[in-house]
PDB file of C-alpha atoms in Angstrom:
ATOM      1  CA  MET U 440    -104.149 190.907-110.675  1.00  0.00           C
ATOM      2  CA  THR U 441    -107.081 188.729-111.675  1.00  0.00           C
ATOM      3  CA  THR U 442    -110.623 190.054-111.844  1.00  0.00           C
ATOM      4  CA  THR U 443    -113.419 187.725-110.794  1.00  0.00           C
ATOM      5  CA  THR U 444    -117.014 188.283-111.898  1.00  0.00           C
ATOM      6  CA  LEU U 445    -119.899 187.108-109.731  1.00  0.00           C
ATOM      7  CA  THR U 446    -123.503 186.829-110.818  1.00  0.00           C
ATOM      8  CA  VAL U 447    -125.749 188.371-108.164  1.00  0.00           C
ATOM      9  CA  GLN U 448    -129.436 187.514-108.235  1.00  0.00           C
ATOM     10  CA  ASP U 449    -132.393 188.609-106.127  1.00  0.00           C
ATOM     11  CA  HIS U 450    -134.802 185.741-105.518  1.00  0.00           C
ATOM     12  CA  THR U 451    -138.222 185.290-103.995  1.00  0.00           C
ATOM     13  CA  LEU U 452    -138.580 182.585-101.348  1.00  0.00           C
ATOM     14  CA  GLY U 453    -140.072 180.445-104.112  1.00  0.00           C
ATOM     15  CA  GLY U 454    -136.910 180.779-106.204  1.00  0.00           C
ATOM     16  CA  GLN U 455    -138.112 183.251-108.847  1.00  0.00           C
ATOM     17  CA  ILE U 456    -135.326 185.574-110.039  1.00  0.00           C
ATOM     18  CA  LEU U 457    -136.409 189.205-109.648  1.00  0.00           C
ATOM     19  CA  HIS U 458    -133.202 190.961-110.669  1.00  0.00           C
ATOM     20  CA  GLU U 459    -129.684 190.092-111.771  1.00  0.00           C
ATOM     21  CA  LEU U 460    -126.442 192.045-111.826  1.00  0.00           C
ATOM     22  CA  PHE U 461    -122.760 191.274-112.235  1.00  0.00           C
ATOM     23  CA  LEU U 462    -120.071 192.391-109.806  1.00  0.00           C
ATOM     24  CA  LYS U 463    -116.335 192.416-110.472  1.00  0.00           C
ATOM     25  CA  PHE U 464    -113.818 191.883-107.680  1.00  0.00           C
ATOM     26  CA  GLN U 465    -110.051 192.415-107.810  1.00  0.00           C
ATOM     27  CA  SER U 466    -109.433 190.078-104.877  1.00  0.00           C
ATOM     28  CA  GLN U 467    -109.946 186.310-104.876  1.00  0.00           C
ATOM     29  CA  ARG U 468    -110.954 186.367-101.203  1.00  0.00           C
ATOM     30  CA  ILE U 469    -113.553 188.703 -99.724  1.00  0.00           C
ATOM     31  CA  SER U 470    -115.748 188.786 -96.641  1.00  0.00           C
ATOM     32  CA  VAL U 471    -119.521 188.520 -96.714  1.00  0.00           C
ATOM     33  CA  ALA U 472    -119.590 192.159 -95.531  1.00  0.00           C
ATOM     34  CA  GLU U 473    -117.479 193.212 -98.544  1.00  0.00           C
ATOM     35  CA  LEU U 474    -119.803 191.316-100.874  1.00  0.00           C
ATOM     36  CA  ILE U 475    -122.866 193.061 -99.450  1.00  0.00           C
ATOM     37  CA  GLU U 476    -121.103 196.437 -99.530  1.00  0.00           C
ATOM     38  CA  GLN U 477    -120.103 196.095-103.200  1.00  0.00           C
ATOM     39  CA  ARG U 478    -123.603 195.003-104.155  1.00  0.00           C
ATOM     40  CA  VAL U 479    -125.212 197.936-102.324  1.00  0.00           C
ATOM     41  CA  ARG U 480    -122.725 200.456-103.753  1.00  0.00           C
ATOM     42  CA  ALA U 481    -123.435 199.169-107.284  1.00  0.00           C
ATOM     43  CA  GLU U 482    -127.184 199.588-106.727  1.00  0.00           C
ATOM     44  CA  VAL U 483    -126.768 203.064-105.248  1.00  0.00           C
ATOM     45  CA  ALA U 484    -124.634 204.137-108.219  1.00  0.00           C
ATOM     46  CA  GLU U 485    -127.281 202.797-110.608  1.00  0.00           C
ATOM     47  CA  TYR U 486    -130.062 204.466-108.629  1.00  0.00           C
ATOM     48  CA  ASN U 487    -128.279 207.799-108.551  1.00  0.00           C
ATOM     49  CA  GLN U 488    -127.837 207.642-112.341  1.00  0.00           C
ATOM     50  CA  ARG U 489    -131.451 206.814-113.162  1.00  0.00           C
ATOM     51  CA  ALA U 490    -133.725 206.979-110.146  1.00  0.00           C
ATOM     52  CA  ASP U 491    -137.139 206.801-111.848  1.00  0.00           C
ATOM     53  CA  ALA U 492    -136.628 203.501-113.700  1.00  0.00           C
ATOM     54  CA  PHE U 493    -134.771 202.021-110.720  1.00  0.00           C
ATOM     55  CA  LEU U 494    -137.717 202.374-108.344  1.00  0.00           C
ATOM     56  CA  LEU U 495    -139.876 200.161-110.543  1.00  0.00           C
ATOM     57  CA  ARG U 496    -137.771 197.133-109.489  1.00  0.00           C
ATOM     58  CA  ARG U 497    -137.449 195.498-106.099  1.00  0.00           C
ATOM     59  CA  ASN U 498    -133.934 195.980-104.809  1.00  0.00           C
ATOM     60  CA  LEU U 499    -131.930 195.556-101.652  1.00  0.00           C
ATOM     61  CA  VAL U 500    -131.353 199.317-101.711  1.00  0.00           C
ATOM     62  CA  VAL U 501    -134.591 201.114-100.959  1.00  0.00           C
ATOM     63  CA  PRO U 502    -134.470 204.847-100.308  1.00  0.00           C
ATOM     64  CA  GLY U 503    -135.807 205.790 -96.891  1.00  0.00           C
ATOM     65  CA  ASP U 504    -138.995 207.823 -96.538  1.00  0.00           C
ATOM     66  CA  THR U 505    -137.013 211.046 -96.217  1.00  0.00           C
ATOM     67  CA  GLU U 506    -134.942 210.258 -99.309  1.00  0.00           C
ATOM     68  CA  GLN U 507    -138.076 209.398-101.308  1.00  0.00           C
ATOM     69  CA  LEU U 508    -139.748 212.624-100.191  1.00  0.00           C
ATOM     70  CA  LEU U 509    -136.685 214.652-101.086  1.00  0.00           C
ATOM     71  CA  ASN U 510    -136.470 212.892-104.455  1.00  0.00           C
ATOM     72  CA  ALA U 511    -140.154 213.326-105.310  1.00  0.00           C
ATOM     73  CA  LYS U 512    -140.797 214.563-108.825  1.00  0.00           C
ATOM     74  CA  SER U 513    -140.234 218.267-108.921  1.00  0.00           C
ATOM     75  CA  PRO U 514    -138.536 220.762-111.181  1.00  0.00           C
ATOM     76  CA  LYS U 515    -135.534 220.682-108.829  1.00  0.00           C
ATOM     77  CA  ALA U 516    -132.622 218.340-109.396  1.00  0.00           C
ATOM     78  CA  LYS U 517    -132.886 214.967-107.699  1.00  0.00           C
ATOM     79  CA  ARG U 518    -130.811 214.341-104.621  1.00  0.00           C
ATOM     80  CA  GLN U 519    -128.433 211.455-104.458  1.00  0.00           C
ATOM     81  CA  ILE U 520    -128.797 208.485-102.104  1.00  0.00           C
ATOM     82  CA  ASN U 521    -126.028 208.201 -99.540  1.00  0.00           C
ATOM     83  CA  ALA U 522    -124.175 204.938-100.239  1.00  0.00           C
ATOM     84  CA  ASP U 523    -122.586 204.771 -96.776  1.00  0.00           C
ATOM     85  CA  LYS U 524    -126.003 204.913 -95.080  1.00  0.00           C
ATOM     86  CA  GLN U 525    -127.379 202.243 -97.401  1.00  0.00           C
ATOM     87  CA  VAL U 526    -124.383 199.964 -96.753  1.00  0.00           C
ATOM     88  CA  ALA U 527    -124.832 200.365 -92.984  1.00  0.00           C
ATOM     89  CA  ALA U 528    -128.562 199.610 -93.298  1.00  0.00           C
ATOM     90  CA  ALA U 529    -127.919 196.513 -95.435  1.00  0.00           C
ATOM     91  CA  LEU U 530    -125.270 195.159 -93.048  1.00  0.00           C
ATOM     92  CA  GLN U 531    -127.637 195.687 -90.121  1.00  0.00           C
ATOM     93  CA  ALA U 532    -130.481 194.001 -92.004  1.00  0.00           C
ATOM     94  CA  PHE U 533    -128.233 190.987 -92.689  1.00  0.00           C
ATOM     95  CA  LYS U 534    -127.380 190.716 -88.982  1.00  0.00           C
ATOM     96  CA  GLN U 535    -131.104 190.795 -88.142  1.00  0.00           C
ATOM     97  CA  ASN U 536    -132.021 188.208 -90.808  1.00  0.00           C
ATOM     98  CA  GLY U 537    -133.742 190.775 -93.031  1.00  0.00           C
ATOM     99  CA  PHE U 538    -132.312 188.843 -95.981  1.00  0.00           C
ATOM    100  CA  PHE U 539    -130.300 185.719 -96.648  1.00  0.00           C
ATOM    101  CA  VAL U 540    -127.246 185.408 -98.863  1.00  0.00           C
ATOM    102  CA  LEU U 541    -126.537 182.122-100.635  1.00  0.00           C
ATOM    103  CA  LEU U 542    -123.314 181.384-102.504  1.00  0.00           C
ATOM    104  CA  ASP U 543    -123.855 178.548-104.966  1.00  0.00           C
ATOM    105  CA  ASN U 544    -126.847 177.480-102.829  1.00  0.00           C
ATOM    106  CA  ARG U 545    -124.878 177.520 -99.544  1.00  0.00           C
ATOM    107  CA  GLN U 546    -126.087 180.019 -96.940  1.00  0.00           C
ATOM    108  CA  LEU U 547    -123.557 182.586 -95.737  1.00  0.00           C
ATOM    109  CA  GLU U 548    -124.255 183.305 -92.082  1.00  0.00           C
ATOM    110  CA  ASN U 549    -121.638 185.749 -90.754  1.00  0.00           C
ATOM    111  CA  LEU U 550    -120.399 189.076 -92.074  1.00  0.00           C
ATOM    112  CA  ASP U 551    -116.806 188.072 -91.272  1.00  0.00           C
ATOM    113  CA  ASP U 552    -116.917 184.778 -93.198  1.00  0.00           C
ATOM    114  CA  ILE U 553    -114.343 184.702 -96.003  1.00  0.00           C
ATOM    115  CA  ILE U 554    -115.375 183.626 -99.492  1.00  0.00           C
ATOM    116  CA  THR U 555    -112.914 182.343-102.088  1.00  0.00           C
ATOM    117  CA  LEU U 556    -114.212 183.652-105.413  1.00  0.00           C
ATOM    118  CA  ASN U 557    -114.331 181.878-108.758  1.00  0.00           C
ATOM    119  CA  ASP U 558    -115.731 183.121-112.052  1.00  0.00           C
ATOM    120  CA  GLY U 559    -119.248 181.899-112.621  1.00  0.00           C
ATOM    121  CA  MET U 560    -120.251 181.762-108.963  1.00  0.00           C
ATOM    122  CA  ILE U 561    -123.851 182.738-108.321  1.00  0.00           C
ATOM    123  CA  VAL U 562    -124.780 184.753-105.246  1.00  0.00           C
ATOM    124  CA  SER U 563    -128.455 184.822-104.328  1.00  0.00           C
ATOM    125  CA  PHE U 564    -130.020 187.467-102.108  1.00  0.00           C
ATOM    126  CA  ILE U 565    -133.375 186.487-100.633  1.00  0.00           C
ATOM    127  CA  LYS U 566    -135.101 189.409 -98.934  1.00  0.00           C
ATOM    128  CA  LEU U 567    -137.522 188.405 -96.216  1.00  0.00           C
ATOM    129  CA  THR U 568    -140.809 190.248 -95.869  1.00  0.00           C
ATOM    130  CA  PRO U 569    -142.284 190.500 -92.369  1.00  0.00           C
ATOM    131  CA  LEU U 570    -145.818 189.221 -91.986  1.00  0.00           C
ATOM    132  CA  VAL U 571    -148.439 191.915 -91.544  1.00  0.00           C
ATOM    133  CA  GLY U 572    -150.108 191.872 -88.142  1.00  0.00           C
ATOM    134  CA  GLY U 573    -147.878 189.205 -86.672  1.00  0.00           C
TER     135      GLY U 573
END
């Protein structure tokens, strides 16, 4: 079975790259939902391994208020973020246009859309920030 590696980048609306990671897929064809899920699970795994450094970046995975409170610096061991909850939140955010996903500069619009993967493809996540007071 062939492994395909995608470059995943977080962008500002102006096109600045904020973060980059690489995801490997065993299948040549995946859905947009599977792409988002793999990306979120990779971030959660990274967060759970090194939470302090992770929070200094802007990511698609952002611990909720309760998770941040529970993970506040204390002598106790840090709690882990629940990947399933983060995946559900990311899928819901995609449905509500909380972020856009572009594959080689083409917008992916539906979670069920199937993508045929090739090495070297670039996937861009553009998180939208709601305007304050409007």
